[in-house]
Short mmCIF file of C-alpha atoms in Angstrom, two decimals:
data_model
loop_
_atom_site.label_atom_id
_atom_site.label_comp_id
_atom_site.label_asym_id
_atom_site.label_seq_id
_atom_site.Cartn_x
_atom_site.Cartn_y
_atom_site.Cartn_z
CA MET A 1 -70.93 -19.39 -125.39
CA LYS A 2 -72.49 -18.90 -121.54
CA VAL A 3 -70.19 -16.61 -119.38
CA GLU A 4 -70.88 -16.52 -115.81
CA ASN A 5 -68.98 -13.74 -114.91
CA PRO A 6 -69.34 -10.24 -117.14
CA ASN A 7 -65.90 -9.63 -116.20
CA ALA A 8 -64.40 -12.17 -117.93
CA TYR A 9 -65.74 -10.54 -121.32
CA ARG A 10 -62.88 -7.95 -121.27
CA PHE A 11 -60.28 -10.92 -121.30
CA ILE A 12 -62.36 -12.89 -124.09
CA MET A 13 -62.68 -9.64 -126.00
CA PRO A 14 -61.17 -6.14 -126.46
CA ASP A 15 -62.51 -3.10 -125.53
CA ASP A 16 -62.79 -1.99 -128.61
CA ILE A 17 -65.22 -4.31 -130.09
CA TYR A 18 -67.93 -3.83 -127.76
CA LEU A 19 -67.51 0.07 -126.96
CA LEU A 20 -69.71 2.24 -128.80
CA PRO A 21 -67.99 4.83 -130.34
CA GLN A 22 -69.05 7.64 -127.96
CA ASP A 23 -67.47 5.97 -124.95
CA ARG A 24 -64.33 5.19 -127.11
CA GLY A 25 -63.54 8.81 -126.94
CA LEU A 26 -63.47 8.68 -130.59
CA LYS A 27 -65.51 10.77 -133.55
CA ALA A 28 -68.79 8.90 -134.81
CA MET A 29 -68.14 7.26 -138.22
CA PRO A 30 -70.16 9.42 -140.98
CA ASN A 31 -73.35 7.81 -142.06
CA THR A 32 -73.85 9.41 -145.63
CA ALA A 33 -71.62 9.50 -148.77
CA GLU A 34 -71.94 13.69 -148.63
CA GLU A 35 -70.83 13.66 -144.59
CA VAL A 36 -67.96 11.43 -146.50
CA ALA A 37 -67.25 13.88 -149.10
CA GLU A 38 -67.46 16.98 -146.24
CA THR A 39 -65.00 15.42 -143.80
CA ALA A 40 -62.54 14.26 -146.55
CA PRO A 41 -59.46 16.04 -146.51
CA GLU A 42 -57.74 17.37 -149.42
CA ALA A 43 -54.51 15.42 -150.81
CA GLU A 44 -51.54 17.55 -150.48
CA ALA A 45 -48.71 17.27 -152.81
CA ILE A 46 -45.96 15.67 -151.65
CA PRO A 47 -42.55 17.66 -151.98
CA GLU A 48 -39.82 15.67 -154.34
CA LEU A 49 -37.13 14.92 -152.09
CA PRO A 50 -33.52 16.05 -153.56
CA LYS A 51 -31.45 13.18 -154.21
CA SER A 52 -28.70 12.38 -151.64
CA GLN A 53 -25.93 9.84 -151.59
CA PRO A 54 -26.85 6.84 -149.59
CA PRO A 55 -25.57 7.06 -146.10
CA THR A 56 -22.20 5.91 -145.36
CA VAL A 57 -22.13 3.25 -142.05
CA ALA A 58 -18.44 3.87 -140.53
CA PRO A 59 -17.52 0.61 -139.33
CA THR A 60 -17.25 0.22 -135.63
CA PRO A 61 -14.08 -1.56 -133.96
CA VAL A 62 -14.71 -4.92 -132.38
CA GLU A 63 -13.64 -5.54 -128.94
CA THR A 64 -12.89 -8.74 -127.88
CA PRO A 65 -13.73 -9.41 -124.37
CA ALA A 66 -11.36 -9.50 -121.60
CA ALA A 67 -10.33 -12.89 -120.41
CA THR A 68 -11.62 -14.40 -117.35
CA PHE A 69 -10.17 -16.95 -115.35
CA ASN A 70 -11.76 -19.50 -112.47
CA TYR A 71 -8.71 -19.87 -109.87
CA LEU A 72 -8.65 -20.86 -106.44
CA GLY A 73 -7.88 -17.97 -104.08
CA SER A 74 -8.40 -14.30 -103.75
CA ASN A 75 -5.13 -13.20 -104.87
CA ASN A 76 -5.19 -10.26 -102.23
CA LYS A 77 -1.16 -10.58 -102.38
CA LYS A 78 -0.87 -10.30 -106.15
CA PHE A 79 1.11 -13.98 -105.80
CA LEU A 80 0.17 -16.25 -109.03
CA ILE A 81 0.49 -19.91 -108.73
CA LEU A 82 0.27 -22.37 -112.25
CA VAL A 83 -0.37 -25.57 -111.82
CA LYS A 84 -1.68 -28.20 -114.34
CA TYR A 85 -4.07 -30.96 -113.43
CA THR A 86 -6.16 -33.00 -115.77
CA ASP A 87 -8.16 -34.74 -113.07
CA ALA A 88 -8.89 -31.79 -110.78
CA GLU A 89 -10.66 -28.57 -111.20
CA PHE A 90 -7.58 -26.72 -109.58
CA ILE A 91 -5.19 -28.77 -107.84
CA ALA A 92 -5.04 -32.41 -106.29
CA PRO A 93 -6.27 -32.47 -102.84
CA ALA A 94 -2.98 -33.96 -101.08
CA HIS A 95 -0.99 -31.23 -103.30
CA LEU A 96 -2.90 -28.36 -101.91
CA ALA A 97 -2.45 -29.53 -98.25
CA ALA A 98 1.45 -29.42 -99.02
CA LEU A 99 1.32 -26.04 -100.80
CA GLU A 100 -0.78 -24.67 -97.99
CA SER A 101 1.58 -25.80 -95.43
CA MET A 102 4.39 -24.10 -97.27
CA LEU A 103 2.62 -20.59 -97.85
CA THR A 104 1.42 -20.90 -93.73
CA ARG A 105 5.15 -21.09 -93.22
CA LYS A 106 5.62 -17.79 -95.44
CA GLY A 107 2.77 -16.11 -93.59
CA LEU A 108 0.55 -16.39 -96.31
CA GLY A 109 -2.92 -18.19 -96.80
CA LEU A 110 -4.99 -18.83 -99.87
CA VAL A 111 -6.35 -15.45 -99.72
CA ASP A 112 -3.28 -13.92 -100.56
CA VAL A 113 -2.53 -16.47 -103.99
CA ALA A 114 -4.25 -17.30 -107.00
CA ILE A 115 -4.25 -20.82 -108.01
CA LEU A 116 -4.82 -21.37 -111.87
CA ASN A 117 -4.77 -24.65 -113.44
CA VAL A 118 -3.78 -23.72 -116.85
CA ASN A 119 -5.27 -27.09 -118.07
CA ASN A 120 -8.66 -25.39 -118.08
CA TYR A 121 -7.03 -22.85 -120.55
CA PRO A 122 -4.58 -24.40 -123.27
CA THR A 123 -4.36 -21.48 -125.72
CA SER A 124 -3.61 -18.66 -122.83
CA ALA A 125 -0.25 -17.02 -123.16
CA ILE A 126 1.64 -15.64 -120.05
CA ALA A 127 0.45 -12.10 -121.37
CA ASP A 128 -3.25 -13.18 -120.67
CA PHE A 129 -2.40 -13.98 -116.80
CA ASN A 130 -0.32 -11.02 -116.43
CA ALA A 131 -3.08 -9.25 -117.76
CA PHE A 132 -5.90 -10.31 -115.40
CA PHE A 133 -4.20 -11.06 -112.36
CA ALA A 134 -1.35 -8.47 -112.46
CA PRO A 135 1.00 -10.52 -110.19
CA GLN A 136 3.84 -9.35 -108.56
CA LYS A 137 5.08 -12.93 -107.74
CA LEU A 138 4.47 -16.00 -110.14
CA LEU A 139 5.20 -19.56 -109.01
CA ILE A 140 5.03 -22.13 -112.12
CA MET A 141 4.93 -25.99 -110.84
CA GLY A 142 6.19 -27.90 -113.48
CA ASP A 143 7.17 -28.18 -117.36
CA LYS A 144 3.42 -29.33 -118.07
CA ALA A 145 1.99 -25.65 -116.27
CA LEU A 146 4.12 -23.41 -118.63
CA PRO A 147 2.12 -21.49 -120.46
CA GLU A 148 2.02 -21.62 -124.37
CA GLY A 149 4.81 -19.83 -125.66
CA THR A 150 6.87 -19.88 -122.83
CA ARG A 151 10.36 -21.13 -123.04
CA ARG A 152 11.68 -23.21 -119.78
CA PRO A 153 13.35 -21.43 -117.09
CA PRO A 154 16.12 -22.50 -114.76
CA VAL A 155 14.36 -24.83 -112.08
CA ASN A 156 14.73 -24.05 -108.52
CA LYS A 157 15.80 -20.21 -109.41
CA VAL A 158 14.22 -16.79 -108.33
CA PHE A 159 14.58 -14.60 -111.72
CA LYS A 160 12.87 -11.58 -112.79
CA SER A 161 10.23 -11.87 -115.49
CA SER A 162 7.37 -9.45 -116.64
CA ALA A 163 5.32 -11.36 -113.67
CA GLY A 164 7.59 -9.71 -111.09
CA ASP A 165 9.60 -12.53 -109.22
CA THR A 166 9.39 -15.39 -111.03
CA LEU A 167 10.02 -18.92 -109.51
CA PHE A 168 10.01 -22.44 -111.84
CA SER A 169 10.04 -25.64 -110.15
CA VAL A 170 9.09 -29.20 -110.54
CA ASP A 171 5.42 -29.85 -110.38
CA PHE A 172 4.12 -31.94 -107.14
CA GLU A 173 3.96 -35.29 -108.77
CA GLU A 174 7.59 -35.31 -109.02
CA MET A 175 8.72 -33.34 -105.72
CA MET A 176 6.52 -35.31 -103.30
CA PRO A 177 8.56 -38.57 -102.93
CA SER A 178 11.58 -36.70 -103.01
CA ASN A 179 13.19 -34.76 -99.90
CA GLU A 180 15.83 -33.13 -101.86
CA LEU A 181 13.66 -31.89 -104.33
CA LYS A 182 11.40 -30.21 -101.68
CA LYS A 183 14.31 -28.85 -99.82
CA ALA A 184 15.59 -27.16 -103.15
CA PHE A 185 12.35 -25.65 -103.70
CA TRP A 186 11.39 -24.45 -99.98
CA GLU A 187 15.08 -22.53 -100.15
CA GLN A 188 13.78 -20.82 -103.16
CA MET A 189 10.29 -20.27 -102.20
CA LYS A 190 11.75 -18.82 -98.58
CA ASN A 191 13.00 -16.17 -101.03
CA LEU A 192 10.23 -15.37 -103.38
#
């Protein structure tokens, strides 16, 4: 092998290959058998260890990580809105515009609420949502948006629940074409 730069040797060969023993800061190797015999340490007797019981390992409790949810808004006012859309990440754009209009009339914005599409979390229960969001107000938009294990509450009636003031209404698909449903929803939404 032909090496053009001598500095390349340190990358090709480690230092201990081409360094002399005195350069390495190590003691020189004995050359004769007599020197080996003189420098060989005497074998020490290894004391017998007392017999002991095998160590016991205490099982560590397994902690399940807290659920995290991907939602629209900032939840500043602790207002949770549950919807279910199979074709949108959060909510359909036309329905979001209608919801934002209603929120604006209440003096709220997207920064004040959390819009959660329950379609993305089919096994989550209302207790999971309460633990994560700690809502003071809850709006459930339609039967499909009811979390698993939740019984159907009365439609367009504000009631107290574990999540605070709660309003259950029909979903936007059903509400948008009907002025009566919009009016009934808005009357209760003002009180929420």
